[in-house]
């Protein structure tokens, strides 16, 4: 359980997610890492260049900072702290509680990420240089996928978790294992 | 579904592969022709194995080709103005072409040579000489731009230049035409004994490559034609071929061809370096330009230097010797080991090869045949290593493959001849189309040539290509020299006169080639690093526009309050930080070229509006989907109007 509580801290060392945009004109694809507290370039100036591309279809610039960059790190610190307390004081039932807490919070985080992506991809400048519509006449959105790959005009967008996310996932999984191991040991006794 | 698609594509490509294999067999004259084509074929999107830097001769520029494909990638402006790149037109690069004679917009660029470390080419810089108004330029191979030019005083027809020593300690510039030193008003007929030839040793600062004239050796009034450094055992020496040892000054084709032998001058530069380091030599008044381009300010500055250190050979006994060499030797080439010095006596039937070891012996034992102006002349027989008997007519230049073979060009018999060092036997000969001058093996002027290809640079092409009126294309030819026999692979057109070239493996340069200039590092005094920094500033009748470009607009794009008679400087910063996104800018009626601005760079052009009106400017490099919209207007009012100075982007003025 101790390991479970510590693993999510890997998020402060490694990026959580990566969005990559491929197009023929970009032999080196454009890429952006999402960290727990920051956006960063995969290669120098990538975010600037993503913004430049996106302004043609009226997408907003990727902000320097978002409120989540303050909330998420605090959330991870607090839940890790709770996990540590449980590791030392709590019994195995609490392990399950922490597991459910983490799954809920992570899902909420993903949903928040989805909402941001949706807004980023759909809340377009009405004076956009190029306006695209779907076959049904509705405005075309440019939302990158939450998970997986998707064709968006001339770009192929990939969105996949990175090392930080695996640390978080592994931490959550470890807590579940800790719960079952704890349960088994109790039964034996 | 995707898998089905993939296998369908795979099937198709196999089919295509089979059909394309069949075609050449049926349509080509022979398997051999197909084989040759394959050797120079670089598939779309693939890269060439070698870079070749081929001088443009009288174009004044340096071109960049790929080998073996013979594809042209870039023409680097060096000594001539280039309106396409604004070189010599924009305010930043005008100082590059400054000389003691003022602004000289052209020169004759001859001998590129790549910098070396430990006798091996290192791919950092290319040095190249301007013949006419003597200059040496340095091209930085991280940006493929000319970043330094130094004028050579006391020189004329700067031809035995710009060859580097094996650690790039010096780049050397020798005079072809001897002149009065210092220049003075005197009768031409008094040439003999009064005109002198200077051999200039320019030190190269190891870190940034900054050039500085260390000393000039003031030699007898011969014509110093070509040169090469010693290497390995002969490192520390430099060899110069001479003609006109007759010291004639008129009807040179006859009068400079009378002596049975001219000389190769052997200069122990290490000895002279030591002499000047200990305070030797005479500081002489001079006036020459030193022009340096600074990557941080994206601007060049020109400084006039006022003195030069000169050394008379008689001051440093044992530093300079003359090796008799038959009939006006042209090329003076040193083999990779540094032992053999080939004198290509252009009017001789034979090729003369001197031995460095024998030269040292002869010097030690004082086997001299006399002296010229106090410089000892070594006995011909005592320095001769061997003779290649009757290899062809009109030998000009020799290069080496690093496997014991030498390759010599013959202008008159129009061929490249391969022969063996040491046995002096001819191995193979291949015709050139036509009248070849220099030849180049990548790494040829070093201890480690890459003996896979030789490029022959021809002086005449006649019927070789589709005709283009009286002036036809210039041309080079690529031969495979990996086998015992040479094989002609390719003809390819070149810019100007393909005078000489330097080549090196692409991997030496490719990883270091810059993609953009960092905007953060831009120290140009008139840079606007964001749209918030853009402005228009009037100072009397001088107006400075701090303008930016980014896809797909100028900022500002509307300017009012300019008056007839103003001097308007457009300082344009390209805010892009993406690979291969330059922007151009041009103003209607500006008496200059466009600007072509790389990402992160600032460039400036001057516009002096002569008529009232509203005048447009626009982006000249197709930058983006909205390139056609990348335009702006300047309102020009009469000289005595009081239109206020205003600028804007994305809103109407007022």
Coordinates of N, CA and C in Angstrom, one line a residue, chain A:
Chain A
X1 N 0.8 -1.2 0.0 CA 0.0 0.0 0.0 C 0.9 1.3 0.0
X2 N 2.0 1.1 0.7 CA 2.9 2.3 0.7 C 3.4 2.6 -0.7
X3 N 3.7 1.6 -1.5 CA 4.1 1.8 -2.9 C 3.0 2.4 -3.6
X4 N 1.7 1.9 -3.4 CA 0.6 2.5 -4.1 C 0.4 4.0 -3.9
X5 N 0.7 4.4 -2.7 CA 0.5 5.8 -2.3 C 1.6 6.7 -2.9
X6 N 2.8 6.0 -3.1 CA 3.9 6.8 -3.6 C 3.9 6.9 -5.1
X7 N 3.5 5.9 -5.8 CA 3.6 5.8 -7.2 C 3.0 7.1 -7.9
X8 N 1.8 7.6 -7.5 CA 1.2 8.7 -8.2 C 2.1 9.9 -8.2
X9 N 3.0 10.0 -7.3 CA 4.0 11.1 -7.2 C 4.8 11.2 -8.5
X10 N 4.9 10.1 -9.2 CA 5.7 10.0 -10.5 C 5.1 11.1 -11.4
X11 N 3.9 11.5 -11.2 CA 3.3 12.5 -12.1 C 4.1 13.8 -12.1
X12 N 4.8 14.0 -11.0 CA 5.5 15.3 -10.9 C 6.8 15.2 -11.7
X13 N 7.2 14.0 -12.0 CA 8.5 13.7 -12.8 C 8.2 13.5 -14.3
X14 N 7.1 12.9 -14.6 CA 6.9 12.5 -16.0 C 5.6 13.0 -16.5
X15 N 5.5 13.2 -17.8 CA 4.2 13.8 -18.4 C 3.1 12.8 -18.2
X16 N 1.9 13.3 -18.1 CA 0.7 12.5 -18.0 C 0.2 12.0 -19.3
X17 N 0.2 12.9 -20.3 CA -0.4 12.6 -21.6 C 0.4 13.2 -22.7
X18 N 0.2 12.7 -23.9 CA 0.9 13.4 -25.1 C -0.1 13.4 -26.2
X19 N -0.2 14.6 -26.9 CA -1.0 14.7 -28.1 C 0.0 14.9 -29.2
X20 N -0.1 14.2 -30.3 CA 0.8 14.3 -31.4 C 0.0 14.5 -32.7
X21 N 0.5 15.5 -33.5 CA -0.2 15.8 -34.7 C 0.8 15.5 -35.9
X22 N 0.3 14.6 -36.8 CA 1.2 14.3 -37.9 C 0.5 14.8 -39.2
X23 N 1.4 15.3 -40.1 CA 1.0 15.8 -41.4 C 2.2 15.7 -42.3
X24 N 1.9 15.6 -43.6 CA 3.1 15.4 -44.5 C 4.1 16.6 -44.4
X25 N 3.6 17.8 -44.2 CA 4.5 18.9 -44.1 C 5.3 18.9 -42.8
X26 N 5.0 18.0 -41.9 CA 5.7 18.0 -40.6 C 6.4 16.6 -40.5
X27 N 7.5 16.5 -41.1 CA 8.3 15.2 -41.1 C 8.6 14.9 -39.6
X28 N 8.9 15.9 -38.8 CA 8.9 15.7 -37.4 C 7.6 16.2 -36.9
X29 N 6.7 15.3 -36.4 CA 5.4 15.7 -36.0 C 5.4 16.7 -34.9
X30 N 4.3 17.5 -34.9 CA 4.1 18.5 -33.8 C 3.6 17.7 -32.6
X31 N 4.1 18.0 -31.4 CA 3.6 17.3 -30.2 C 3.6 18.2 -29.0
X32 N 2.7 17.8 -28.1 CA 2.5 18.5 -26.8 C 2.4 17.5 -25.7
X33 N 3.2 17.7 -24.7 CA 3.1 16.9 -23.4 C 2.2 17.6 -22.5
X34 N 1.3 16.9 -21.8 CA 0.5 17.4 -20.7 C 1.0 16.9 -19.4
X35 N 1.5 17.8 -18.6 CA 2.0 17.4 -17.3 C 0.9 17.7 -16.3
X36 N 1.2 17.3 -15.1 CA 0.2 17.5 -14.0 C 0.1 19.0 -13.8
X37 N 1.1 19.8 -14.1 CA 1.1 21.2 -13.8 C 1.5 22.1 -15.0
X38 N 1.6 21.5 -16.2 CA 2.1 22.3 -17.3 C 1.8 21.7 -18.6
X39 N 1.8 22.5 -19.7 CA 1.9 22.0 -21.1 C 3.4 22.2 -21.5
X40 N 3.9 21.3 -22.3 CA 5.3 21.5 -22.8 C 5.4 21.0 -24.2
X41 N 6.4 21.6 -24.9 CA 6.7 21.2 -26.3 C 7.3 19.8 -26.4
X42 N 6.9 19.0 -27.4 CA 7.7 17.8 -27.6 C 9.0 18.1 -28.2
X43 N 9.0 19.0 -29.2 CA 10.2 19.6 -29.8 C 10.0 21.1 -29.7
X44 N 11.2 21.8 -29.6 CA 11.1 23.3 -29.4 C 10.0 24.0 -30.3
X45 N 9.3 24.8 -29.7 CA 8.3 25.7 -30.3 C 7.0 24.9 -30.9
X46 N 6.8 23.7 -30.5 CA 5.7 22.9 -31.0 C 4.4 23.6 -30.7
X47 N 4.2 24.0 -29.4 CA 2.9 24.6 -29.0 C 2.6 25.9 -29.8
X48 N 3.7 26.7 -30.0 CA 3.5 27.9 -30.8 C 3.1 27.5 -32.2
X49 N 3.6 26.4 -32.7 CA 3.3 26.0 -34.1 C 1.9 25.4 -34.2
X50 N 1.5 24.7 -33.1 CA 0.2 24.1 -33.1 C -0.8 25.3 -33.1
X51 N -0.6 26.3 -32.2 CA -1.4 27.5 -32.2 C -1.6 28.1 -33.5
X52 N -0.4 28.2 -34.2 CA -0.4 28.9 -35.6 C -1.3 28.1 -36.5
X53 N -1.2 26.8 -36.5 CA -2.0 26.0 -37.4 C -3.5 26.2 -37.1
X54 N -3.8 26.1 -35.7 CA -5.1 26.1 -35.3 C -5.9 27.4 -35.5
X55 N -5.1 28.5 -35.6 CA -5.8 29.8 -35.7 C -6.5 29.9 -37.1
X56 N -6.1 29.1 -38.0 CA -6.8 29.1 -39.3 C -8.2 28.7 -39.2
X57 N -8.5 27.7 -38.3 CA -9.9 27.2 -38.2 C -10.6 27.9 -37.0
X58 N -9.9 28.9 -36.4 CA -10.6 29.6 -35.3 C -10.4 29.1 -33.9
X59 N -9.5 28.1 -33.7 CA -9.3 27.5 -32.4 C -8.6 28.5 -31.5
X60 N -8.9 28.5 -30.2 CA -8.2 29.4 -29.3 C -6.7 28.9 -29.1
X61 N -5.9 29.8 -28.6 CA -4.5 29.4 -28.3 C -4.5 28.5 -27.1
X62 N -3.6 27.6 -27.1 CA -3.5 26.7 -25.9 C -2.9 27.6 -24.8
X63 N -3.7 27.7 -23.7 CA -3.3 28.7 -22.7 C -2.0 28.4 -22.0
X64 N -1.3 29.4 -21.5 CA -0.1 29.2 -20.7 C -0.3 28.4 -19.5
X65 N -1.5 28.6 -18.9 CA -1.8 27.9 -17.7 C -3.3 27.7 -17.6
X66 N -3.8 26.7 -16.9 CA -5.2 26.5 -16.6 C -5.4 26.2 -15.2
X67 N -6.6 26.4 -14.6 CA -6.8 26.2 -13.2 C -6.4 24.8 -12.7
X68 N -6.6 23.8 -13.6 CA -6.3 22.4 -13.3 C -4.9 22.3 -12.8
X69 N -4.0 23.1 -13.4 CA -2.6 22.9 -13.0 C -2.3 23.2 -11.6
X70 N -3.3 23.9 -10.9 CA -3.1 24.2 -9.5 C -3.9 23.1 -8.7
X71 N -5.1 22.7 -9.2 CA -6.0 21.7 -8.5 C -5.4 20.3 -8.6
X72 N -4.9 19.9 -9.8 CA -4.5 18.5 -9.9 C -3.3 18.2 -9.0
X73 N -2.2 19.0 -9.0 CA -1.1 18.7 -8.1 C -1.5 18.6 -6.7
X74 N -2.4 19.5 -6.3 CA -2.9 19.5 -4.9 C -3.6 18.2 -4.6
X75 N -4.5 17.8 -5.6 CA -5.3 16.6 -5.4 C -4.4 15.4 -5.3
X76 N -3.3 15.3 -6.1 CA -2.4 14.2 -6.0 C -1.7 14.2 -4.7
X77 N -1.2 15.3 -4.3 CA -0.5 15.4 -3.0 C -1.4 15.0 -1.8
X78 N -2.6 15.5 -1.8 CA -3.5 15.1 -0.7 C -3.9 13.6 -0.7
X79 N -4.2 13.1 -2.0 CA -4.6 11.7 -2.0 C -3.4 10.8 -1.7
X80 N -2.2 11.2 -2.1 CA -1.0 10.4 -1.7 C -0.8 10.4 -0.2
X81 N -1.0 11.6 0.4 CA -0.9 11.7 1.9 C -1.9 10.8 2.6
X82 N -3.2 10.9 2.1 CA -4.2 10.0 2.6 C -3.8 8.5 2.5
X83 N -3.2 8.2 1.3 CA -2.7 6.8 1.0 C -1.7 6.5 2.0
X84 N -0.8 7.4 2.3 CA 0.3 7.1 3.3 C -0.2 6.8 4.7
X85 N -1.2 7.7 5.1 CA -1.8 7.5 6.4 C -2.4 6.2 6.5
X86 N -3.2 5.8 5.4 CA -3.8 4.5 5.4 C -2.8 3.4 5.4
X87 N -1.7 3.5 4.7 CA -0.7 2.5 4.6 C -0.2 2.2 6.0
X88 N 0.0 3.2 6.8 CA 0.6 3.0 8.2 C -0.5 2.7 9.2
X89 N -1.7 3.3 9.1 CA -2.7 3.2 10.2 C -3.8 2.3 9.8
X90 N -4.2 2.4 8.6 CA -5.5 1.7 8.2 C -5.4 0.2 8.0
X91 N -6.6 -0.4 8.0 CA -6.6 -1.8 7.6 C -6.9 -2.0 6.1
X92 N -7.0 -3.2 5.7 CA -7.1 -3.5 4.3 C -8.4 -2.9 3.7
X93 N -9.4 -2.7 4.5 CA -10.7 -2.2 4.0 C -10.5 -0.7 3.5
X94 N -9.6 0.0 4.2 CA -9.3 1.3 3.8 C -8.6 1.4 2.5
X95 N -7.8 0.3 2.2 CA -7.1 0.2 0.9 C -8.2 0.3 -0.2
X96 N -9.3 -0.4 0.0 CA -10.3 -0.4 -1.1 C -10.9 1.0 -1.2
X97 N -11.1 1.6 0.0 CA -11.6 3.0 0.0 C -10.7 3.9 -0.9
X98 N -9.4 3.8 -0.7 CA -8.5 4.6 -1.4 C -8.5 4.3 -2.9
X99 N -8.7 3.0 -3.2 CA -8.8 2.6 -4.6 C -10.0 3.3 -5.3
X100 N -11.1 3.2 -4.6 CA -12.3 3.8 -5.2 C -12.2 5.3 -5.3
X101 N -11.6 5.9 -4.3 CA -11.3 7.4 -4.3 C -10.5 7.8 -5.5
X102 N -9.4 7.0 -5.7 CA -8.5 7.3 -6.8 C -9.2 7.1 -8.2
X103 N -9.9 6.0 -8.3 CA -10.6 5.8 -9.6 C -11.6 6.9 -9.9
X104 N -12.3 7.3 -8.9 CA -13.3 8.4 -9.0 C -12.6 9.7 -9.4
X105 N -11.6 10.0 -8.7 CA -10.9 11.3 -9.0 C -10.3 11.3 -10.4
X106 N -9.7 10.1 -10.7 CA -9.0 10.0 -12.0 C -10.0 10.1 -13.2
X107 N -11.2 9.5 -12.9 CA -12.3 9.6 -13.9 C -12.7 11.0 -14.1
X108 N -12.9 11.7 -12.9 CA -13.3 13.1 -12.9 C -12.2 13.9 -13.7
X109 N -11.0 13.6 -13.5 CA -9.9 14.3 -14.2 C -10.0 14.1 -15.7
X110 N -10.2 12.8 -16.1 CA -10.3 12.5 -17.5 C -11.5 13.2 -18.1
X111 N -12.6 13.3 -17.4 CA -13.8 13.9 -17.8 C -13.5 15.4 -18.0
X112 N -12.8 16.0 -17.1 CA -12.5 17.4 -17.2 C -11.6 17.7 -18.4
X113 N -10.6 16.7 -18.6 CA -9.8 16.8 -19.8 C -10.6 16.8 -21.1
X114 N -11.6 15.9 -21.1 CA -12.5 15.7 -22.2 C -13.3 17.0 -22.5
X115 N -13.8 17.6 -21.3 CA -14.5 18.9 -21.5 C -13.7 20.0 -22.1
X116 N -12.4 20.1 -21.6 CA -11.5 21.1 -22.1 C -11.2 20.8 -23.6
X117 N -11.0 19.6 -23.9 CA -10.7 19.2 -25.3 C -11.9 19.6 -26.2
X118 N -13.1 19.3 -25.7 CA -14.3 19.6 -26.4 C -14.5 21.1 -26.7
X119 N -14.3 21.8 -25.6 CA -14.4 23.3 -25.8 C -13.3 23.8 -26.7
X120 N -12.1 23.3 -26.6 CA -10.9 23.7 -27.4 C -11.2 23.3 -28.9
X121 N -11.9 22.2 -29.1 CA -12.2 21.8 -30.5 C -13.4 22.3 -31.1
X122 N -14.3 22.8 -30.2 CA -15.6 23.3 -30.8 C -15.9 24.7 -30.6
X123 N -15.4 25.4 -29.5 CA -15.6 26.8 -29.3 C -14.7 27.6 -30.2
X124 N -15.2 27.8 -31.4 CA -14.3 28.4 -32.4 C -14.7 29.9 -32.6
X125 N -13.7 30.6 -33.0 CA -13.9 32.0 -33.4 C -14.8 32.2 -34.5
X126 N -15.9 32.9 -34.4 CA -16.9 33.1 -35.5 C -16.2 33.7 -36.7
X127 N -15.1 34.4 -36.5 CA -14.4 35.0 -37.7 C -13.3 34.1 -38.2
X128 N -13.4 32.8 -37.9 CA -12.3 31.9 -38.3 C -12.1 32.0 -39.8
X129 N -10.8 31.9 -40.2 CA -10.4 32.1 -41.6 C -11.0 31.0 -42.5
X130 N -11.0 29.7 -42.0 CA -11.6 28.6 -42.7 C -12.7 28.0 -41.8
X131 N -13.9 27.9 -42.4 CA -15.0 27.3 -41.7 C -15.4 26.0 -42.4
X132 N -15.4 24.9 -41.6 CA -15.7 23.6 -42.2 C -17.0 23.1 -41.5
X133 N -17.8 22.5 -42.3 CA -19.0 21.9 -41.8 C -19.1 20.4 -42.0
X134 N -19.8 19.7 -41.2 CA -20.0 18.3 -41.3 C -21.0 18.1 -42.4
X135 N -21.1 16.8 -42.9 CA -22.1 16.6 -44.0 C -23.5 17.0 -43.6
X136 N -23.8 17.0 -42.4 CA -25.2 17.4 -42.0 C -25.4 18.9 -41.8
X137 N -24.3 19.6 -42.1 CA -24.4 21.1 -42.1 C -24.0 21.7 -40.8
X138 N -23.8 20.9 -39.8 CA -23.3 21.4 -38.5 C -21.9 21.8 -38.6
X139 N -21.5 22.7 -37.7 CA -20.1 23.1 -37.7 C -19.1 22.0 -37.3
X140 N -18.1 21.9 -38.1 CA -17.1 20.8 -37.8 C -16.3 21.1 -36.6
X141 N -16.1 20.1 -35.8 CA -15.2 20.4 -34.6 C -13.8 19.8 -34.8
X142 N -12.9 20.2 -34.1 CA -11.5 19.8 -34.2 C -10.9 19.2 -33.0
X143 N -11.9 18.6 -32.2 CA -11.5 18.0 -30.9 C -10.5 16.9 -31.1
X144 N -9.3 16.9 -30.5 CA -8.4 15.8 -30.5 C -9.0 14.6 -29.7
X145 N -8.7 13.4 -30.0 CA -9.3 12.3 -29.3 C -8.8 12.3 -27.9
X146 N -9.7 11.7 -27.0 CA -9.3 11.6 -25.6 C -8.2 10.5 -25.5
X147 N -8.5 9.4 -26.2 CA -7.6 8.3 -26.2 C -7.6 7.6 -27.6
X148 N -6.5 7.5 -28.2 CA -6.5 6.8 -29.5 C -6.0 7.8 -30.6
X149 N -6.4 7.5 -31.9 CA -5.9 8.3 -33.0 C -7.1 8.7 -33.9
X150 N -7.0 9.8 -34.5 CA -8.2 10.4 -35.2 C -7.7 11.3 -36.4
X151 N -8.3 11.2 -37.5 CA -7.9 12.1 -38.6 C -8.7 13.4 -38.4
X152 N -8.0 14.6 -38.4 CA -8.6 15.9 -38.3 C -8.0 16.7 -39.5
X153 N -8.8 16.9 -40.5 CA -8.4 17.6 -41.8 C -7.1 16.9 -42.2
X154 N -6.0 17.7 -42.4 CA -4.8 17.2 -43.0 C -3.9 16.5 -41.9
X155 N -4.4 16.6 -40.7 CA -3.6 16.0 -39.6 C -4.1 14.7 -39.1
X156 N -3.2 13.9 -38.6 CA -3.6 12.7 -37.9 C -3.2 12.9 -36.4
X157 N -4.2 13.0 -35.6 CA -4.0 13.3 -34.2 C -3.9 12.0 -33.3
X158 N -2.9 11.9 -32.5 CA -2.8 10.8 -31.6 C -2.8 11.3 -30.2
X159 N -3.5 10.6 -29.3 CA -3.6 11.0 -27.9 C -3.4 9.8 -27.0
X160 N -2.3 9.8 -26.3 CA -2.0 8.6 -25.5 C -1.4 9.0 -24.2
X161 N -1.7 8.1 -23.1 CA -1.1 8.4 -21.8 C 0.4 8.2 -21.9
X162 N 1.1 8.9 -21.0 CA 2.6 8.8 -20.9 C 3.0 8.2 -19.6
X163 N 4.2 8.2 -19.3 CA 4.8 7.5 -18.1 C 4.1 7.9 -16.9
X164 N 3.8 9.2 -16.7 CA 3.2 9.7 -15.5 C 1.9 9.0 -15.2
X165 N 1.1 8.9 -16.3 CA -0.2 8.2 -16.2 C -0.1 6.8 -15.8
X166 N 1.0 6.1 -16.3 CA 1.2 4.7 -15.9 C 1.6 4.6 -14.5
X167 N 2.3 5.6 -14.0 CA 2.6 5.6 -12.5 C 1.3 5.7 -11.7
X168 N 0.4 6.6 -12.1 CA -0.8 6.8 -11.4 C -1.6 5.5 -11.5
X169 N -1.7 4.9 -12.7 CA -2.5 3.7 -12.9 C -2.0 2.5 -12.1
X170 N -0.6 2.4 -12.1 CA 0.0 1.3 -11.4 C -0.2 1.5 -9.9
X171 N -0.2 2.8 -9.4 CA -0.5 3.0 -8.0 C -1.9 2.6 -7.6
X172 N -2.8 2.9 -8.5 CA -4.2 2.5 -8.2 C -4.4 1.0 -8.2
X173 N -3.7 0.4 -9.2 CA -3.8 -1.1 -9.3 C -3.2 -1.7 -8.0
X174 N -2.0 -1.2 -7.7 CA -1.3 -1.7 -6.5 C -2.2 -1.7 -5.2
X175 N -2.9 -0.6 -5.1 CA -3.8 -0.5 -3.9 C -4.9 -1.6 -3.9
X176 N -5.4 -1.9 -5.1 CA -6.4 -3.0 -5.2 C -5.7 -4.3 -4.8
X177 N -4.5 -4.5 -5.3 CA -3.8 -5.8 -5.0 C -3.5 -5.8 -3.5
X178 N -3.2 -4.6 -2.9 CA -2.9 -4.6 -1.5 C -4.2 -5.0 -0.7
X179 N -5.3 -4.5 -1.3 CA -6.6 -4.8 -0.6 C -6.8 -6.3 -0.6
X180 N -6.7 -7.0 -1.8 CA -6.9 -8.4 -1.9 C -5.9 -9.2 -1.0
X181 N -4.7 -8.8 -1.1 CA -3.6 -9.5 -0.3 C -4.0 -9.4 1.2
X182 N -4.3 -8.1 1.6 CA -4.7 -7.9 3.0 C -5.9 -8.8 3.4
X183 N -6.9 -8.9 2.5 CA -8.1 -9.6 2.8 C -7.7 -11.1 3.0
X184 N -6.9 -11.6 2.1 CA -6.5 -13.0 2.1 C -5.8 -13.3 3.4
X185 N -4.8 -12.4 3.8 CA -4.0 -12.6 5.0 C -4.9 -12.7 6.2
X186 N -5.9 -11.8 6.2 CA -6.8 -11.7 7.4 C -7.6 -13.0 7.5
X187 N -8.0 -13.5 6.4 CA -8.8 -14.8 6.4 C -8.0 -15.9 6.9
X188 N -6.7 -15.9 6.5 CA -5.8 -17.0 6.9 C -5.7 -17.0 8.4
X189 N -5.6 -15.8 8.9 CA -5.4 -15.7 10.4 C -6.8 -16.1 11.1

